[in-house]
């Protein structure tokens, strides 16, 4: 057995259909009296429902979460938390909303209770991200890890089929990279393989019928496991490429992950054979990168960067940026090879090792 270090996460997880009903007890358990409820403008109705459930223990609703946590929004939300004398943030939504909660916690240490409604996985990580002057800074801080997470598959029933699939692929990406992380361990490997298996089985069912509650439960369970892997180990090339593509060209987060993942896996395949065996086993296929490409295609997800708004003349810049700051990756970063990876992803070709 290879030596390893394993640090368990300290969040409390409540999982199950109808689990939202446990909110009051969980807020009580946190000792909170004045919760500030966070959401995007699109999810204001869900946040209103949460505030109504909390009654007097809801201090207010801040419904202005947006993608990538602009510093201006973070400042407004922090100010609102101070003004209302909030002692807890309840984030109901996807990674953008959880991210806003984290921006508040980073400054004030306010505990977060997260109620995820996508598969992005931010709720299981101590990773924060804030965008200032067009640049997204990220970091790790134990204070931003939500104390309590309520996973209720019923809340994901409204997530459109297309976003369900790409969000699920985003989750799979955390687990796939976690399988070759230099700081991985046997527990994260188990979680990663099981997370990919659960999502790969659920996504085609959701693509056919987004109202399939059993599939919703399986997908959210997989997302929890994949998010836990993201929170525990270092990510590599795939996340770096997606961060650069999303940040520099304002491309939709989950779609970028969906398109790039098979290609990033193909780039690393020969350098990470054990990870590929586990991914292929979880996908019930023989070739991991191809299996990921086929899963996305079968579910009707985009398979080319061109289709999601990437300009062709930006590919050189992304390949350059991908090799400028070093980060852990099983295969050394070679600009020319990365440039051809990006071209294949741009054109929507199948992944090639
Ligand atoms: P998102 O939170 O931006 O949500 C996308 C859209 O879907 C929003 O309009 C939202 O209101 C809507 N939505 C969410 N759940 C819904 C539901 N159940 N029904 C209907 N609509 C719903 O998207 P995301 O992909 O969850 O998060 C992306 C962001 O999260 C990115 O900024 C990314 O960098 C960040 N992220 C951070 C981490 C981390 O560990 N810090 C991890 C993953 C993602």
Short mmCIF file of C-alpha atoms and ligand atoms in Angstrom, two decimals:
data_model
loop_
_atom_site.label_atom_id
_atom_site.label_comp_id
_atom_site.label_asym_id
_atom_site.label_seq_id
_atom_site.Cartn_x
_atom_site.Cartn_y
_atom_site.Cartn_z
CA UNK A 1 0.00 0.00 0.00
CA UNK A 2 1.37 3.41 -0.97
CA UNK A 3 1.69 5.76 2.05
CA UNK A 4 -1.00 8.43 2.26
CA UNK A 5 -2.48 11.22 4.39
CA UNK A 6 -6.23 11.48 4.91
CA UNK A 7 -7.99 14.40 6.62
CA UNK A 8 -11.77 13.86 6.94
CA UNK A 9 -14.02 16.84 6.22
CA UNK A 10 -15.99 18.18 9.14
CA UNK A 11 -19.31 19.06 7.49
CA UNK A 12 -22.58 17.47 8.51
CA UNK A 13 -24.57 16.03 5.58
CA UNK A 14 -28.33 15.50 5.57
CA UNK A 15 -29.39 13.59 2.45
CA UNK A 16 -32.77 12.50 1.15
CA UNK A 17 -35.96 13.34 -0.65
CA UNK A 18 -37.79 15.87 1.51
CA UNK A 19 -34.66 16.60 3.59
CA UNK A 20 -35.37 20.34 3.36
CA UNK A 21 -37.97 19.79 6.10
CA UNK A 22 -35.02 19.30 8.48
CA UNK A 23 -33.84 22.90 7.94
CA UNK A 24 -35.28 24.30 11.18
CA UNK A 25 -33.63 21.59 13.31
CA UNK A 26 -30.33 22.07 11.53
CA UNK A 27 -30.36 25.85 12.03
CA UNK A 28 -31.16 25.22 15.68
CA UNK A 29 -28.24 22.83 15.90
CA UNK A 30 -25.94 25.56 14.54
CA UNK A 31 -27.26 27.85 17.27
CA UNK A 32 -28.28 30.43 14.66
CA UNK A 33 -31.03 32.99 15.30
CA UNK A 34 -30.66 35.34 12.33
CA UNK A 35 -30.01 33.57 9.03
CA UNK A 36 -29.36 35.50 5.84
CA UNK A 37 -30.73 33.48 2.92
CA UNK A 38 -28.72 33.72 -0.33
CA UNK A 39 -29.81 32.86 -3.88
CA UNK A 40 -29.62 33.98 -7.51
CA UNK A 41 -32.40 36.24 -8.84
CA UNK A 42 -33.77 33.18 -10.71
CA UNK A 43 -34.16 31.20 -7.48
CA UNK A 44 -35.78 33.95 -5.40
CA UNK A 45 -38.96 31.86 -4.99
CA UNK A 46 -37.00 28.94 -3.47
CA UNK A 47 -35.18 31.33 -1.15
CA UNK A 48 -38.53 32.87 -0.14
CA UNK A 49 -39.78 29.39 0.73
CA UNK A 50 -36.68 28.76 2.84
CA UNK A 51 -37.09 32.11 4.62
CA UNK A 52 -40.74 31.29 5.33
CA UNK A 53 -39.73 27.93 6.80
CA UNK A 54 -37.26 29.72 9.08
CA UNK A 55 -39.83 32.27 10.23
CA UNK A 56 -38.31 34.58 12.85
CA UNK A 57 -34.93 32.96 12.41
CA UNK A 58 -34.66 34.42 8.88
CA UNK A 59 -33.00 37.85 9.00
CA UNK A 60 -33.50 38.51 5.28
CA UNK A 61 -32.99 37.32 1.70
CA UNK A 62 -30.14 38.48 -0.54
CA UNK A 63 -31.14 37.42 -4.07
CA UNK A 64 -28.24 38.78 -6.09
CA UNK A 65 -25.79 35.87 -6.40
CA UNK A 66 -24.21 35.69 -9.87
CA UNK A 67 -21.60 33.51 -11.59
CA UNK A 68 -17.97 33.78 -10.39
CA UNK A 69 -18.70 36.00 -7.31
CA UNK A 70 -17.79 39.54 -8.47
CA UNK A 71 -16.11 41.44 -5.61
CA UNK A 72 -18.82 44.13 -5.80
CA UNK A 73 -21.55 41.53 -5.10
CA UNK A 74 -19.45 39.99 -2.32
CA UNK A 75 -19.10 43.44 -0.68
CA UNK A 76 -22.84 44.11 -0.93
CA UNK A 77 -23.67 40.73 0.59
CA UNK A 78 -21.12 41.20 3.40
CA UNK A 79 -22.60 44.62 4.13
CA UNK A 80 -26.13 43.19 4.16
CA UNK A 81 -25.02 40.45 6.59
CA UNK A 82 -23.56 43.12 8.90
CA UNK A 83 -26.58 45.40 8.60
CA UNK A 84 -28.96 42.57 9.49
CA UNK A 85 -26.66 41.28 12.23
CA UNK A 86 -26.81 37.84 10.58
CA UNK A 87 -25.27 34.92 12.47
CA UNK A 88 -25.52 32.36 9.64
CA UNK A 89 -25.76 32.24 5.84
CA UNK A 90 -28.16 29.81 4.18
CA UNK A 91 -27.13 29.34 0.54
CA UNK A 92 -29.80 27.72 -1.65
CA UNK A 93 -28.66 27.20 -5.23
CA UNK A 94 -25.66 26.13 -7.28
CA UNK A 95 -21.98 26.94 -7.06
CA UNK A 96 -22.55 30.65 -7.64
CA UNK A 97 -24.75 30.97 -4.56
CA UNK A 98 -22.59 28.77 -2.35
CA UNK A 99 -19.65 30.86 -3.60
CA UNK A 100 -21.31 34.04 -2.38
CA UNK A 101 -21.82 32.47 1.05
CA UNK A 102 -18.13 31.59 1.07
CA UNK A 103 -17.18 35.19 0.24
CA UNK A 104 -19.10 36.32 3.33
CA UNK A 105 -17.62 33.57 5.51
CA UNK A 106 -14.10 34.32 4.33
CA UNK A 107 -14.31 37.78 5.88
CA UNK A 108 -16.57 37.17 8.88
CA UNK A 109 -16.34 33.45 9.69
CA UNK A 110 -20.16 33.29 9.49
CA UNK A 111 -21.25 29.62 9.41
CA UNK A 112 -22.81 28.44 6.12
CA UNK A 113 -25.68 26.02 5.75
CA UNK A 114 -25.71 25.00 2.07
CA UNK A 115 -28.68 23.60 0.17
CA UNK A 116 -27.24 22.63 -3.24
CA UNK A 117 -29.56 22.53 -6.25
CA UNK A 118 -26.97 21.65 -8.93
CA UNK A 119 -24.18 19.06 -9.06
CA UNK A 120 -21.23 21.52 -9.01
CA UNK A 121 -20.00 20.36 -5.58
CA UNK A 122 -18.85 23.67 -4.06
CA UNK A 123 -20.72 22.87 -0.84
CA UNK A 124 -18.21 20.12 0.01
CA UNK A 125 -15.06 22.21 -0.48
CA UNK A 126 -13.08 24.80 1.48
CA UNK A 127 -12.29 26.50 -1.86
CA UNK A 128 -13.45 30.10 -2.37
CA UNK A 129 -13.33 32.20 -5.53
CA UNK A 130 -13.82 35.96 -5.99
CA UNK A 131 -13.55 37.89 -9.26
CA UNK A 132 -11.94 41.33 -9.22
CA UNK A 133 -11.19 43.41 -12.32
CA UNK A 134 -11.93 40.41 -14.54
CA UNK A 135 -9.54 38.08 -12.71
CA UNK A 136 -10.88 35.24 -10.54
CA UNK A 137 -8.77 34.59 -7.48
CA UNK A 138 -9.25 31.30 -5.65
CA UNK A 139 -7.93 29.96 -2.38
CA UNK A 140 -8.54 27.41 0.37
CA UNK A 141 -9.74 28.41 3.82
CA UNK A 142 -11.34 26.11 6.39
CA UNK A 143 -13.76 28.91 7.40
CA UNK A 144 -15.61 28.76 4.08
CA UNK A 145 -16.45 25.04 4.21
CA UNK A 146 -20.21 24.84 4.89
CA UNK A 147 -20.92 23.47 8.40
CA UNK A 148 -24.11 21.74 7.28
CA UNK A 149 -25.26 20.58 3.84
CA UNK A 150 -28.85 19.57 3.11
CA UNK A 151 -29.12 17.53 -0.09
CA UNK A 152 -32.73 17.23 -1.17
CA UNK A 153 -33.16 15.69 -4.66
CA UNK A 154 -36.64 17.24 -4.91
CA UNK A 155 -35.00 20.67 -5.17
CA UNK A 156 -33.13 19.57 -8.29
CA UNK A 157 -36.28 18.58 -10.21
CA UNK A 158 -36.46 22.06 -11.76
CA UNK A 159 -32.87 21.98 -13.04
CA UNK A 160 -33.27 21.87 -16.84
CA UNK A 161 -32.20 18.60 -18.52
CA UNK A 162 -29.30 20.24 -20.41
CA UNK A 163 -27.87 21.88 -17.29
CA UNK A 164 -28.40 18.67 -15.30
CA UNK A 165 -26.19 16.78 -17.74
CA UNK A 166 -23.40 19.37 -17.95
CA UNK A 167 -23.49 19.99 -14.20
CA UNK A 168 -23.20 16.22 -13.69
CA UNK A 169 -20.20 16.10 -16.07
CA UNK A 170 -18.69 18.97 -14.04
CA UNK A 171 -19.00 16.76 -10.95
CA UNK A 172 -17.48 13.76 -12.75
CA UNK A 173 -14.51 15.97 -13.66
CA UNK A 174 -13.70 16.51 -9.97
CA UNK A 175 -13.66 12.77 -9.34
CA UNK A 176 -11.74 11.94 -12.53
CA UNK A 177 -8.91 14.36 -11.69
CA UNK A 178 -9.06 13.27 -8.06
CA UNK A 179 -8.16 9.75 -9.17
CA UNK A 180 -4.69 10.85 -10.27
CA UNK A 181 -4.14 13.60 -7.70
CA UNK A 182 -0.66 13.51 -6.14
CA UNK A 183 -2.28 13.90 -2.71
CA UNK A 184 -5.02 11.31 -3.28
CA UNK A 185 -5.70 8.43 -0.90
CA UNK A 186 -7.73 5.19 -0.87
CA UNK A 187 -10.80 6.91 0.58
CA UNK A 188 -10.97 9.66 -2.05
CA UNK A 189 -10.40 7.00 -4.74
CA UNK A 190 -13.40 5.02 -3.47
CA UNK A 191 -15.54 8.14 -3.38
CA UNK A 192 -14.40 9.18 -6.86
CA UNK A 193 -15.14 5.87 -8.53
CA UNK A 194 -18.51 5.52 -6.83
CA UNK A 195 -19.38 9.14 -7.62
CA UNK A 196 -18.63 8.67 -11.33
CA UNK A 197 -20.57 5.41 -11.38
CA UNK A 198 -23.65 6.97 -9.78
CA UNK A 199 -23.63 10.01 -12.08
CA UNK A 200 -22.91 8.03 -15.26
CA UNK A 201 -25.91 5.83 -14.50
CA UNK A 202 -28.19 8.76 -13.63
CA UNK A 203 -27.40 11.31 -16.37
CA UNK A 204 -28.85 9.42 -19.38
CA UNK A 205 -32.03 8.87 -17.32
CA UNK A 206 -32.20 12.59 -16.51
CA UNK A 207 -31.58 13.55 -20.14
CA UNK A 208 -34.66 11.49 -21.03
CA UNK A 209 -36.77 12.56 -18.06
CA UNK A 210 -35.61 15.43 -15.82
CA UNK A 211 -38.55 14.63 -13.52
CA UNK A 212 -37.21 11.15 -12.61
CA UNK A 213 -36.86 11.56 -8.84
CA UNK A 214 -34.95 8.31 -8.34
CA UNK A 215 -32.38 9.40 -10.95
CA UNK A 216 -32.24 12.83 -9.27
CA UNK A 217 -31.36 11.11 -6.00
CA UNK A 218 -28.62 9.02 -7.62
CA UNK A 219 -27.15 12.05 -9.39
CA UNK A 220 -27.11 14.17 -6.23
CA UNK A 221 -25.51 11.31 -4.29
CA UNK A 222 -22.81 11.11 -6.99
CA UNK A 223 -22.37 14.88 -6.89
CA UNK A 224 -21.85 14.77 -3.12
CA UNK A 225 -19.10 12.16 -3.52
CA UNK A 226 -17.43 14.01 -6.40
CA UNK A 227 -17.61 17.33 -4.52
CA UNK A 228 -16.00 15.65 -1.51
CA UNK A 229 -13.10 14.57 -3.72
CA UNK A 230 -12.71 18.12 -5.05
CA UNK A 231 -12.58 19.39 -1.47
CA UNK A 232 -9.95 16.88 -0.41
CA UNK A 233 -7.30 16.70 -3.14
CA UNK A 234 -5.53 18.88 -5.71
CA UNK A 235 -6.90 19.23 -9.23
CA UNK A 236 -4.72 19.23 -12.38
CA UNK A 237 -4.75 20.09 -16.08
CA UNK A 238 -8.48 19.74 -16.65
CA UNK A 239 -9.52 22.23 -13.97
CA UNK A 240 -6.71 24.61 -14.99
CA UNK A 241 -7.87 24.61 -18.64
CA UNK A 242 -11.50 25.13 -17.65
CA UNK A 243 -10.60 27.95 -15.25
CA UNK A 244 -8.65 29.69 -18.03
CA UNK A 245 -11.31 29.12 -20.71
CA UNK A 246 -14.18 30.16 -18.43
CA UNK A 247 -12.41 33.14 -16.90
CA UNK A 248 -10.77 34.60 -20.01
CA UNK A 249 -13.62 33.99 -22.45
CA UNK A 250 -16.63 34.07 -20.13
CA UNK A 251 -17.81 30.63 -21.26
CA UNK A 252 -20.52 28.76 -19.32
CA UNK A 253 -18.87 26.84 -16.46
CA UNK A 254 -20.51 23.41 -16.64
CA UNK A 255 -20.46 23.26 -20.46
CA UNK A 256 -16.72 23.99 -20.58
CA UNK A 257 -16.07 21.14 -18.15
CA UNK A 258 -18.23 18.82 -20.25
CA UNK A 259 -16.39 19.55 -23.50
CA UNK A 260 -12.83 19.58 -22.14
CA UNK A 261 -12.97 16.55 -19.81
CA UNK A 262 -12.55 13.70 -22.37
CA UNK A 263 -9.62 15.55 -23.98
CA UNK A 264 -7.85 16.34 -20.70
CA UNK A 265 -8.24 12.68 -19.71
CA UNK A 266 -6.78 11.55 -23.05
CA UNK A 267 -3.80 13.88 -22.51
CA UNK A 268 -3.13 12.30 -19.09
CA UNK A 269 -4.19 8.71 -19.86
CA UNK A 270 -0.76 7.15 -20.42
CA UNK A 271 0.64 8.86 -17.32
CA UNK A 272 -2.25 7.79 -15.07
CA UNK A 273 -3.20 4.22 -16.04
CA UNK A 274 -4.75 3.25 -12.68
CA UNK A 275 -7.05 6.28 -12.74
CA UNK A 276 -8.14 5.35 -16.27
CA UNK A 277 -8.97 1.78 -15.18
CA UNK A 278 -11.15 3.12 -12.36
CA UNK A 279 -12.90 5.70 -14.57
CA UNK A 280 -13.56 3.10 -17.28
CA UNK A 281 -14.89 0.65 -14.67
CA UNK A 282 -17.23 3.33 -13.30
CA UNK A 283 -18.46 4.11 -16.81
CA UNK A 284 -18.73 0.42 -17.74
CA UNK A 285 -16.54 0.92 -20.81
CA UNK A 286 -13.02 0.01 -21.90
CA UNK A 287 -11.55 3.44 -22.73
CA UNK A 288 -12.05 6.18 -20.12
CA UNK A 289 -11.65 9.32 -22.31
CA UNK A 290 -13.86 7.86 -25.04
CA UNK A 291 -16.39 6.72 -22.44
CA UNK A 292 -16.67 10.28 -21.11
CA UNK A 293 -17.06 11.70 -24.63
CA UNK A 294 -19.76 9.12 -25.45
CA UNK A 295 -21.61 9.76 -22.17
CA UNK A 296 -21.83 13.50 -22.90
CA UNK A 297 -22.85 12.93 -26.53
CA UNK A 298 -25.45 10.30 -25.58
CA UNK A 299 -27.02 12.79 -23.15
CA UNK A 300 -27.18 15.51 -25.84
CA UNK A 301 -24.53 17.73 -24.20
CA UNK A 302 -22.28 20.01 -26.25
CA UNK A 303 -19.06 18.31 -27.40
CA UNK A 304 -17.23 21.25 -28.98
CA UNK A 305 -15.85 24.53 -27.64
CA UNK A 306 -16.95 26.23 -30.87
CA UNK A 307 -20.57 25.37 -30.02
CA UNK A 308 -20.39 27.09 -26.63
CA UNK A 309 -18.95 30.39 -27.83
CA UNK A 310 -15.16 29.93 -27.75
CA UNK A 311 -13.43 32.14 -30.35
CA UNK A 312 -10.96 30.17 -32.52
CA UNK A 313 -8.31 32.90 -32.18
CA UNK A 314 -8.25 32.45 -28.38
CA UNK A 315 -6.88 28.88 -28.42
CA UNK A 316 -3.20 29.92 -28.66
CA UNK A 317 -3.58 32.14 -25.60
CA UNK A 318 -5.19 29.35 -23.54
CA UNK A 319 -2.37 26.93 -24.44
CA UNK A 320 0.15 29.60 -23.39
CA UNK A 321 -1.61 30.34 -20.09
CA UNK A 322 -1.91 26.62 -19.32
CA UNK A 323 1.87 26.28 -19.06
CA UNK A 324 2.77 29.60 -17.39
CA UNK A 325 2.08 28.76 -13.73
CA UNK A 326 3.05 25.25 -12.64
CA UNK A 327 0.50 22.93 -11.02
CA UNK A 328 0.46 19.22 -10.29
CA UNK A 329 -0.43 16.99 -13.24
CA UNK A 330 0.54 13.38 -14.01
CA UNK A 331 1.90 14.25 -17.49
CA UNK A 332 4.27 17.21 -17.93
CA UNK A 333 2.63 20.24 -19.56
CA UNK A 334 3.71 20.65 -23.19
CA UNK A 335 2.36 23.72 -24.95
CA UNK A 336 2.22 22.19 -28.46
CA UNK A 337 0.41 19.06 -27.24
CA UNK A 338 -2.02 21.21 -25.24
CA UNK A 339 -2.66 23.35 -28.30
CA UNK A 340 -3.70 20.27 -30.29
CA UNK A 341 -5.83 19.06 -27.37
CA UNK A 342 -7.64 22.41 -27.47
CA UNK A 343 -8.08 22.20 -31.25
CA UNK A 344 -9.73 18.78 -30.98
CA UNK A 345 -12.00 20.10 -28.21
CA UNK A 346 -12.79 23.17 -30.30
CA UNK A 347 -13.71 21.06 -33.33
CA UNK A 348 -15.72 18.51 -31.32
CA UNK A 349 -13.51 15.60 -32.36
CA UNK A 350 -13.18 12.43 -30.30
CA UNK A 351 -10.38 12.45 -27.69
CA UNK A 352 -6.97 11.19 -28.80
CA UNK A 353 -4.02 10.11 -26.65
P1 LIG B 1 -24.83 28.34 -10.96
O1 LIG B 1 -24.83 28.28 -9.48
O2 LIG B 1 -24.27 29.55 -11.60
O3 LIG B 1 -26.31 28.09 -11.47
C1 LIG B 1 -26.62 28.21 -12.85
C2 LIG B 1 -28.06 28.68 -13.03
O4 LIG B 1 -28.94 27.62 -12.67
C3 LIG B 1 -28.42 29.85 -12.12
O5 LIG B 1 -29.25 30.72 -12.84
C4 LIG B 1 -29.21 29.19 -11.01
O6 LIG B 1 -30.11 30.05 -10.38
C5 LIG B 1 -29.89 28.09 -11.74
N1 LIG B 1 -30.26 26.94 -10.93
C6 LIG B 1 -29.52 26.32 -9.98
N2 LIG B 1 -30.19 25.29 -9.46
C7 LIG B 1 -31.38 25.25 -10.08
C8 LIG B 1 -32.50 24.39 -10.00
N3 LIG B 1 -32.53 23.33 -9.19
N4 LIG B 1 -33.57 24.63 -10.79
C9 LIG B 1 -33.55 25.67 -11.67
N5 LIG B 1 -32.50 26.50 -11.81
C10 LIG B 1 -31.44 26.29 -11.02
O7 LIG B 1 -24.08 27.08 -11.61
P2 LIG B 1 -23.13 25.96 -11.01
O8 LIG B 1 -22.63 25.22 -12.18
O9 LIG B 1 -23.79 25.21 -9.92
O10 LIG B 1 -21.95 26.77 -10.33
C11 LIG B 1 -20.93 27.37 -11.11
C12 LIG B 1 -20.07 28.25 -10.26
O11 LIG B 1 -19.64 27.57 -9.10
C13 LIG B 1 -18.79 28.70 -10.97
O12 LIG B 1 -18.53 30.05 -10.65
C14 LIG B 1 -17.73 27.80 -10.40
O13 LIG B 1 -16.45 28.35 -10.47
C15 LIG B 1 -18.22 27.62 -8.99
N6 LIG B 1 -17.76 26.37 -8.35
C16 LIG B 1 -16.99 26.49 -7.25
C17 LIG B 1 -16.55 25.35 -6.59
C18 LIG B 1 -15.73 25.48 -5.34
O14 LIG B 1 -15.35 24.48 -4.76
N7 LIG B 1 -15.44 26.68 -4.89
C19 LIG B 1 -16.89 24.09 -7.07
C20 LIG B 1 -17.69 23.99 -8.21
C21 LIG B 1 -18.13 25.16 -8.85
#
